[in-house]
Amino acid sequence: MNKFRADEEEIGPEPELKVKSEKVKPEYDRKFGETFIGKFFTEGVISKEAATDALPFLCFLAFLGMVYIANSHFAVNNVRRIDKLNKEVKELRWEYKSLKADLMFKSKLTEVAKKVDTLGIKELIEPPKKLIVKSDEY
């Protein structure tokens, strides 16, 4: 009936061809396989599935690292701000002390007398007198 089938039966079964199990890798895969990390992943130490399963944990560790770095930057900025405020407090304290000393000097009797002399007010030479008021005079 079928010529092809009939011929096949006469010749016998066709021998099976053996395919080589070596896979031809592209050039970039060969380079990756030669590196330490490539050997680490391809030779079965860590499978791709295990690396994929560990990815959320690695992301969490990366996040913690970023939080740690941000915290250290925040602490350094706080220390700088505290030092700046301490310097400002010292300067204001020095200014307060100098103004207080200047006020004490200007409030002396001789200095006040010099200032009010221009207004025509003079310093008393005699001591002040006490005024006595009797109750019936008031």
PDB file of C-alpha atoms in Angstrom:
ATOM      1  CA  MET A   1       0.000   0.000   0.000  1.00  0.00           C
ATOM      2  CA  ASN A   2       2.409   2.612   1.135  1.00  0.00           C
ATOM      3  CA  LYS A   3       5.617   2.440  -0.783  1.00  0.00           C
ATOM      4  CA  PHE A   4       7.663   4.204   1.851  1.00  0.00           C
ATOM      5  CA  ARG A   5       6.438   1.936   4.545  1.00  0.00           C
ATOM      6  CA  ALA A   6       7.083  -1.123   2.574  1.00  0.00           C
ATOM      7  CA  ASP A   7      10.623  -0.076   1.786  1.00  0.00           C
ATOM      8  CA  GLU A   8      11.278   0.652   5.398  1.00  0.00           C
ATOM      9  CA  GLU A   9      10.186  -2.765   6.468  1.00  0.00           C
ATOM     10  CA  GLU A  10      12.449  -4.400   3.957  1.00  0.00           C
ATOM     11  CA  ILE A  11      15.546  -2.429   4.954  1.00  0.00           C
ATOM     12  CA  GLY A  12      15.011  -2.799   8.618  1.00  0.00           C
ATOM     13  CA  PRO A  13      14.961  -0.410  11.497  1.00  0.00           C
ATOM     14  CA  GLU A  14      16.908   2.714  11.039  1.00  0.00           C
ATOM     15  CA  PRO A  15      19.896   3.066  13.353  1.00  0.00           C
ATOM     16  CA  GLU A  16      19.443   5.790  15.940  1.00  0.00           C
ATOM     17  CA  LEU A  17      21.879   8.698  15.879  1.00  0.00           C
ATOM     18  CA  LYS A  18      23.567   9.542  19.122  1.00  0.00           C
ATOM     19  CA  VAL A  19      23.532  13.204  20.022  1.00  0.00           C
ATOM     20  CA  LYS A  20      26.458  14.523  21.993  1.00  0.00           C
ATOM     21  CA  SER A  21      25.386  15.711  25.448  1.00  0.00           C
ATOM     22  CA  GLU A  22      27.753  18.669  25.368  1.00  0.00           C
ATOM     23  CA  LYS A  23      25.877  21.870  24.980  1.00  0.00           C
ATOM     24  CA  VAL A  24      27.453  24.635  23.029  1.00  0.00           C
ATOM     25  CA  LYS A  25      27.627  27.650  25.324  1.00  0.00           C
ATOM     26  CA  PRO A  26      27.673  31.169  23.996  1.00  0.00           C
ATOM     27  CA  GLU A  27      30.820  33.227  24.481  1.00  0.00           C
ATOM     28  CA  TYR A  28      29.453  35.301  27.383  1.00  0.00           C
ATOM     29  CA  ASP A  29      28.433  32.127  29.252  1.00  0.00           C
ATOM     30  CA  ARG A  30      31.943  30.738  28.905  1.00  0.00           C
ATOM     31  CA  LYS A  31      33.407  33.895  30.392  1.00  0.00           C
ATOM     32  CA  PHE A  32      30.886  33.795  33.244  1.00  0.00           C
ATOM     33  CA  GLY A  33      31.708  30.155  33.923  1.00  0.00           C
ATOM     34  CA  GLU A  34      35.412  30.912  34.180  1.00  0.00           C
ATOM     35  CA  THR A  35      35.015  33.518  36.938  1.00  0.00           C
ATOM     36  CA  PHE A  36      34.855  32.623  40.612  1.00  0.00           C
ATOM     37  CA  ILE A  37      31.261  33.760  40.954  1.00  0.00           C
ATOM     38  CA  GLY A  38      30.283  31.851  37.828  1.00  0.00           C
ATOM     39  CA  LYS A  39      31.839  28.662  39.148  1.00  0.00           C
ATOM     40  CA  PHE A  40      30.207  29.312  42.491  1.00  0.00           C
ATOM     41  CA  PHE A  41      26.732  29.346  40.950  1.00  0.00           C
ATOM     42  CA  THR A  42      27.150  26.831  38.129  1.00  0.00           C
ATOM     43  CA  GLU A  43      28.974  24.045  39.966  1.00  0.00           C
ATOM     44  CA  GLY A  44      26.134  23.478  42.386  1.00  0.00           C
ATOM     45  CA  VAL A  45      27.352  25.293  45.521  1.00  0.00           C
ATOM     46  CA  ILE A  46      24.380  27.590  45.326  1.00  0.00           C
ATOM     47  CA  SER A  47      21.609  26.861  42.896  1.00  0.00           C
ATOM     48  CA  LYS A  48      19.664  29.524  41.075  1.00  0.00           C
ATOM     49  CA  GLU A  49      16.587  28.623  43.078  1.00  0.00           C
ATOM     50  CA  ALA A  50      18.397  29.048  46.384  1.00  0.00           C
ATOM     51  CA  ALA A  51      19.785  32.409  45.239  1.00  0.00           C
ATOM     52  CA  THR A  52      16.303  33.500  44.194  1.00  0.00           C
ATOM     53  CA  ASP A  53      14.875  32.387  47.536  1.00  0.00           C
ATOM     54  CA  ALA A  54      17.568  34.338  49.388  1.00  0.00           C
ATOM     55  CA  LEU A  55      16.888  37.534  47.428  1.00  0.00           C
ATOM     56  CA  PRO A  56      14.346  39.019  49.912  1.00  0.00           C
ATOM     57  CA  PHE A  57      16.785  38.462  52.774  1.00  0.00           C
ATOM     58  CA  LEU A  58      19.584  40.134  50.800  1.00  0.00           C
ATOM     59  CA  CYS A  59      17.286  43.076  50.041  1.00  0.00           C
ATOM     60  CA  PHE A  60      16.482  43.319  53.749  1.00  0.00           C
ATOM     61  CA  LEU A  61      20.208  43.347  54.590  1.00  0.00           C
ATOM     62  CA  ALA A  62      20.777  46.070  51.987  1.00  0.00           C
ATOM     63  CA  PHE A  63      17.946  48.099  53.521  1.00  0.00           C
ATOM     64  CA  LEU A  64      19.460  47.699  57.003  1.00  0.00           C
ATOM     65  CA  GLY A  65      22.810  48.838  55.633  1.00  0.00           C
ATOM     66  CA  MET A  66      21.221  51.973  54.182  1.00  0.00           C
ATOM     67  CA  VAL A  67      19.442  52.685  57.487  1.00  0.00           C
ATOM     68  CA  TYR A  68      22.757  52.255  59.336  1.00  0.00           C
ATOM     69  CA  ILE A  69      24.528  54.689  56.987  1.00  0.00           C
ATOM     70  CA  ALA A  70      21.683  57.220  57.240  1.00  0.00           C
ATOM     71  CA  ASN A  71      21.745  56.963  61.039  1.00  0.00           C
ATOM     72  CA  SER A  72      25.485  57.633  61.158  1.00  0.00           C
ATOM     73  CA  HIS A  73      25.056  60.684  58.880  1.00  0.00           C
ATOM     74  CA  PHE A  74      22.269  61.960  61.134  1.00  0.00           C
ATOM     75  CA  ALA A  75      24.450  61.483  64.238  1.00  0.00           C
ATOM     76  CA  VAL A  76      27.388  63.326  62.641  1.00  0.00           C
ATOM     77  CA  ASN A  77      25.098  66.207  61.659  1.00  0.00           C
ATOM     78  CA  ASN A  78      23.763  66.385  65.230  1.00  0.00           C
ATOM     79  CA  VAL A  79      27.300  66.508  66.644  1.00  0.00           C
ATOM     80  CA  ARG A  80      28.215  69.317  64.242  1.00  0.00           C
ATOM     81  CA  ARG A  81      25.085  71.263  65.157  1.00  0.00           C
ATOM     82  CA  ILE A  82      25.783  70.813  68.890  1.00  0.00           C
ATOM     83  CA  ASP A  83      29.358  72.069  68.437  1.00  0.00           C
ATOM     84  CA  LYS A  84      28.091  75.078  66.496  1.00  0.00           C
ATOM     85  CA  LEU A  85      25.546  75.893  69.212  1.00  0.00           C
ATOM     86  CA  ASN A  86      28.207  75.508  71.942  1.00  0.00           C
ATOM     87  CA  LYS A  87      30.430  78.014  70.147  1.00  0.00           C
ATOM     88  CA  GLU A  88      27.498  80.413  69.820  1.00  0.00           C
ATOM     89  CA  VAL A  89      26.695  80.049  73.547  1.00  0.00           C
ATOM     90  CA  LYS A  90      30.332  80.798  74.435  1.00  0.00           C
ATOM     91  CA  GLU A  91      30.317  83.930  72.261  1.00  0.00           C
ATOM     92  CA  LEU A  92      27.039  85.124  73.807  1.00  0.00           C
ATOM     93  CA  ARG A  93      28.407  84.455  77.295  1.00  0.00           C
ATOM     94  CA  TRP A  94      31.504  86.545  76.519  1.00  0.00           C
ATOM     95  CA  GLU A  95      29.300  89.318  75.142  1.00  0.00           C
ATOM     96  CA  TYR A  96      27.101  89.210  78.278  1.00  0.00           C
ATOM     97  CA  LYS A  97      30.114  89.470  80.583  1.00  0.00           C
ATOM     98  CA  SER A  98      31.649  92.355  78.647  1.00  0.00           C
ATOM     99  CA  LEU A  99      28.323  94.246  78.585  1.00  0.00           C
ATOM    100  CA  LYS A 100      27.841  93.633  82.300  1.00  0.00           C
ATOM    101  CA  ALA A 101      31.339  94.951  83.066  1.00  0.00           C
ATOM    102  CA  ASP A 102      30.701  97.994  80.863  1.00  0.00           C
ATOM    103  CA  LEU A 103      27.392  98.675  82.634  1.00  0.00           C
ATOM    104  CA  MET A 104      29.054  98.376  86.058  1.00  0.00           C
ATOM    105  CA  PHE A 105      31.705 100.860  84.964  1.00  0.00           C
ATOM    106  CA  LYS A 106      29.162 103.327  83.538  1.00  0.00           C
ATOM    107  CA  SER A 107      27.000 103.166  86.666  1.00  0.00           C
ATOM    108  CA  LYS A 108      29.769 104.451  88.949  1.00  0.00           C
ATOM    109  CA  LEU A 109      29.062 107.795  90.585  1.00  0.00           C
ATOM    110  CA  THR A 110      31.891 109.613  88.842  1.00  0.00           C
ATOM    111  CA  GLU A 111      30.914 108.320  85.408  1.00  0.00           C
ATOM    112  CA  VAL A 112      27.252 109.281  85.950  1.00  0.00           C
ATOM    113  CA  ALA A 113      28.357 112.729  87.094  1.00  0.00           C
ATOM    114  CA  LYS A 114      30.396 113.195  83.901  1.00  0.00           C
ATOM    115  CA  LYS A 115      27.417 112.214  81.752  1.00  0.00           C
ATOM    116  CA  VAL A 116      24.842 114.449  83.467  1.00  0.00           C
ATOM    117  CA  ASP A 117      27.198 117.437  83.683  1.00  0.00           C
ATOM    118  CA  THR A 118      26.274 118.245  80.091  1.00  0.00           C
ATOM    119  CA  LEU A 119      22.642 118.571  81.190  1.00  0.00           C
ATOM    120  CA  GLY A 120      23.529 121.055  83.909  1.00  0.00           C
ATOM    121  CA  ILE A 121      23.005 118.725  86.842  1.00  0.00           C
ATOM    122  CA  LYS A 122      25.810 118.780  89.376  1.00  0.00           C
ATOM    123  CA  GLU A 123      26.913 116.393  92.074  1.00  0.00           C
ATOM    124  CA  LEU A 124      25.854 117.144  95.670  1.00  0.00           C
ATOM    125  CA  ILE A 125      28.663 118.389  97.867  1.00  0.00           C
ATOM    126  CA  GLU A 126      26.769 118.407 101.176  1.00  0.00           C
ATOM    127  CA  PRO A 127      24.999 115.350 102.481  1.00  0.00           C
ATOM    128  CA  PRO A 128      21.244 115.122 102.015  1.00  0.00           C
ATOM    129  CA  LYS A 129      19.025 116.577 104.749  1.00  0.00           C
ATOM    130  CA  LYS A 130      16.298 114.658 106.445  1.00  0.00           C
ATOM    131  CA  LEU A 131      12.886 116.268 106.369  1.00  0.00           C
ATOM    132  CA  ILE A 132      10.695 115.785 109.404  1.00  0.00           C
ATOM    133  CA  VAL A 133       6.980 116.360 109.010  1.00  0.00           C
ATOM    134  CA  LYS A 134       4.825 116.582 112.083  1.00  0.00           C
ATOM    135  CA  SER A 135       1.444 114.915 111.928  1.00  0.00           C
ATOM    136  CA  ASP A 136      -0.490 118.147 112.625  1.00  0.00           C
ATOM    137  CA  GLU A 137       1.281 120.047 109.836  1.00  0.00           C
ATOM    138  CA  TYR A 138       0.157 117.757 107.149  1.00  0.00           C
TER     139      TYR A 138
END
